[in-house]
Amino acid sequence: RITLPVKPEETVFAFLIQGDAVIDAHLISEKTAVLFGAGDSVSIEATPDRELRVVLFSGKALHEPIAWGGPIVMNTREELDLAFSELRNSTFIKEKPVL
């Protein structure tokens, strides 16, 4: 079990990479994201049968609309449709990374 401090004004979520966890008395399955409510700490407890790997994210809330489709998140459905069109046409990535 681990309890970590978080900033109350930030949005906090966790993604369970490996294993199940108990969060706020709820059993959460592997490969699940959990959005935490307001507070100044989060507690995550591994189940006794498996190792648990979790990624915890915390950041300033943007208070923007969200349109989500699989691996792509945009602000509107129209932007999401355009992104998937660009993905199908291999134009989604606009610049090559500099190595």
mmCIF file of C-alpha atoms in Angstrom:
data_model
loop_
_atom_site.group_PDB
_atom_site.id
_atom_site.type_symbol
_atom_site.label_atom_id
_atom_site.label_comp_id
_atom_site.label_asym_id
_atom_site.label_seq_id
_atom_site.Cartn_x
_atom_site.Cartn_y
_atom_site.Cartn_z
ATOM 1 C CA ARG A 1 0.000 0.000 0.000
ATOM 2 C CA ILE A 2 1.256 3.455 -0.834
ATOM 3 C CA THR A 3 -0.153 6.882 -0.035
ATOM 4 C CA LEU A 4 1.208 9.807 -2.011
ATOM 5 C CA PRO A 5 0.624 13.536 -1.532
ATOM 6 C CA VAL A 6 -0.996 15.402 -4.432
ATOM 7 C CA LYS A 7 -1.926 19.020 -5.009
ATOM 8 C CA PRO A 8 -5.664 19.479 -4.369
ATOM 9 C CA GLU A 9 -6.027 21.898 -7.302
ATOM 10 C CA GLU A 10 -4.620 19.392 -9.824
ATOM 11 C CA THR A 11 -6.332 16.599 -11.731
ATOM 12 C CA VAL A 12 -4.939 13.217 -10.692
ATOM 13 C CA PHE A 13 -5.347 9.830 -12.334
ATOM 14 C CA ALA A 14 -3.593 6.485 -12.288
ATOM 15 C CA PHE A 15 -3.211 3.738 -14.869
ATOM 16 C CA LEU A 16 -2.711 0.170 -13.684
ATOM 17 C CA ILE A 17 -0.075 -1.324 -15.957
ATOM 18 C CA GLN A 18 0.247 -4.687 -14.219
ATOM 19 C CA GLY A 19 -1.871 -6.281 -11.524
ATOM 20 C CA ASP A 20 -5.097 -5.328 -9.791
ATOM 21 C CA ALA A 21 -5.420 -2.717 -7.032
ATOM 22 C CA VAL A 22 -7.745 -1.639 -4.276
ATOM 23 C CA ILE A 23 -8.541 2.067 -4.471
ATOM 24 C CA ASP A 24 -11.146 3.620 -2.157
ATOM 25 C CA ALA A 25 -12.363 0.109 -1.220
ATOM 26 C CA HIS A 26 -12.990 -0.757 -4.908
ATOM 27 C CA LEU A 27 -11.164 -3.543 -6.724
ATOM 28 C CA ILE A 28 -9.698 -2.053 -9.921
ATOM 29 C CA SER A 29 -8.561 -4.357 -12.721
ATOM 30 C CA GLU A 30 -5.247 -4.295 -14.559
ATOM 31 C CA LYS A 31 -5.110 -2.030 -17.652
ATOM 32 C CA THR A 32 -7.650 0.398 -16.142
ATOM 33 C CA ALA A 33 -7.382 4.165 -15.643
ATOM 34 C CA VAL A 34 -8.765 5.687 -12.452
ATOM 35 C CA LEU A 35 -9.643 9.375 -12.083
ATOM 36 C CA PHE A 36 -9.317 10.540 -8.473
ATOM 37 C CA GLY A 37 -11.614 13.073 -6.842
ATOM 38 C CA ALA A 38 -10.474 16.156 -4.954
ATOM 39 C CA GLY A 39 -8.059 15.659 -2.081
ATOM 40 C CA ASP A 40 -4.485 16.077 -0.930
ATOM 41 C CA SER A 41 -3.372 12.432 -1.190
ATOM 42 C CA VAL A 42 -4.088 9.200 -3.049
ATOM 43 C CA SER A 43 -3.808 5.663 -1.699
ATOM 44 C CA ILE A 44 -3.308 2.582 -3.839
ATOM 45 C CA GLU A 45 -3.071 -0.940 -2.472
ATOM 46 C CA ALA A 46 -1.859 -4.007 -4.360
ATOM 47 C CA THR A 47 -3.867 -7.201 -4.138
ATOM 48 C CA PRO A 48 -1.964 -9.951 -2.311
ATOM 49 C CA ASP A 49 -1.762 -12.307 -5.299
ATOM 50 C CA ARG A 50 0.237 -10.190 -7.810
ATOM 51 C CA GLU A 51 2.847 -7.513 -8.217
ATOM 52 C CA LEU A 52 1.365 -4.096 -9.020
ATOM 53 C CA ARG A 53 2.765 -1.529 -11.437
ATOM 54 C CA VAL A 54 1.025 1.839 -11.612
ATOM 55 C CA VAL A 55 1.679 5.139 -13.327
ATOM 56 C CA LEU A 56 0.335 8.166 -11.461
ATOM 57 C CA PHE A 57 -0.340 11.400 -13.335
ATOM 58 C CA SER A 58 -1.029 14.803 -11.794
ATOM 59 C CA GLY A 59 -1.344 18.135 -13.538
ATOM 60 C CA LYS A 60 -3.146 21.422 -13.861
ATOM 61 C CA ALA A 61 -6.742 20.994 -14.977
ATOM 62 C CA LEU A 62 -7.325 22.604 -18.377
ATOM 63 C CA HIS A 63 -11.138 22.763 -18.104
ATOM 64 C CA GLU A 64 -11.498 22.173 -21.853
ATOM 65 C CA PRO A 65 -13.998 19.979 -23.684
ATOM 66 C CA ILE A 66 -12.770 16.465 -24.455
ATOM 67 C CA ALA A 67 -13.482 14.275 -27.470
ATOM 68 C CA TRP A 68 -11.834 10.886 -27.037
ATOM 69 C CA GLY A 69 -11.488 8.073 -29.521
ATOM 70 C CA GLY A 70 -9.073 5.244 -28.768
ATOM 71 C CA PRO A 71 -5.535 6.606 -28.616
ATOM 72 C CA ILE A 72 -6.442 10.130 -29.782
ATOM 73 C CA VAL A 73 -7.846 12.918 -27.598
ATOM 74 C CA MET A 74 -8.981 16.230 -29.064
ATOM 75 C CA ASN A 75 -11.383 19.021 -28.046
ATOM 76 C CA THR A 76 -14.233 18.385 -30.500
ATOM 77 C CA ARG A 77 -15.679 15.495 -32.485
ATOM 78 C CA GLU A 78 -14.744 17.334 -35.689
ATOM 79 C CA GLU A 79 -11.086 17.543 -34.607
ATOM 80 C CA LEU A 80 -11.179 13.859 -33.706
ATOM 81 C CA ASP A 81 -12.617 12.926 -37.119
ATOM 82 C CA LEU A 82 -9.899 14.984 -38.838
ATOM 83 C CA ALA A 83 -7.177 13.346 -36.731
ATOM 84 C CA PHE A 84 -8.368 9.839 -37.682
ATOM 85 C CA SER A 85 -8.555 10.883 -41.336
ATOM 86 C CA GLU A 86 -4.970 12.147 -41.128
ATOM 87 C CA LEU A 87 -3.935 8.929 -39.378
ATOM 88 C CA ARG A 88 -5.438 6.842 -42.207
ATOM 89 C CA ASN A 89 -3.690 9.050 -44.818
ATOM 90 C CA SER A 90 -0.297 8.978 -43.009
ATOM 91 C CA THR A 91 -0.383 12.766 -42.504
ATOM 92 C CA PHE A 92 -1.100 12.778 -38.758
ATOM 93 C CA ILE A 93 2.564 13.360 -37.821
ATOM 94 C CA LYS A 94 3.437 16.719 -39.386
ATOM 95 C CA GLU A 95 7.191 16.824 -38.704
ATOM 96 C CA LYS A 96 9.900 14.224 -38.425
ATOM 97 C CA PRO A 97 11.659 14.184 -35.045
ATOM 98 C CA VAL A 98 15.199 15.547 -34.896
ATOM 99 C CA LEU A 99 17.543 12.892 -33.560
#
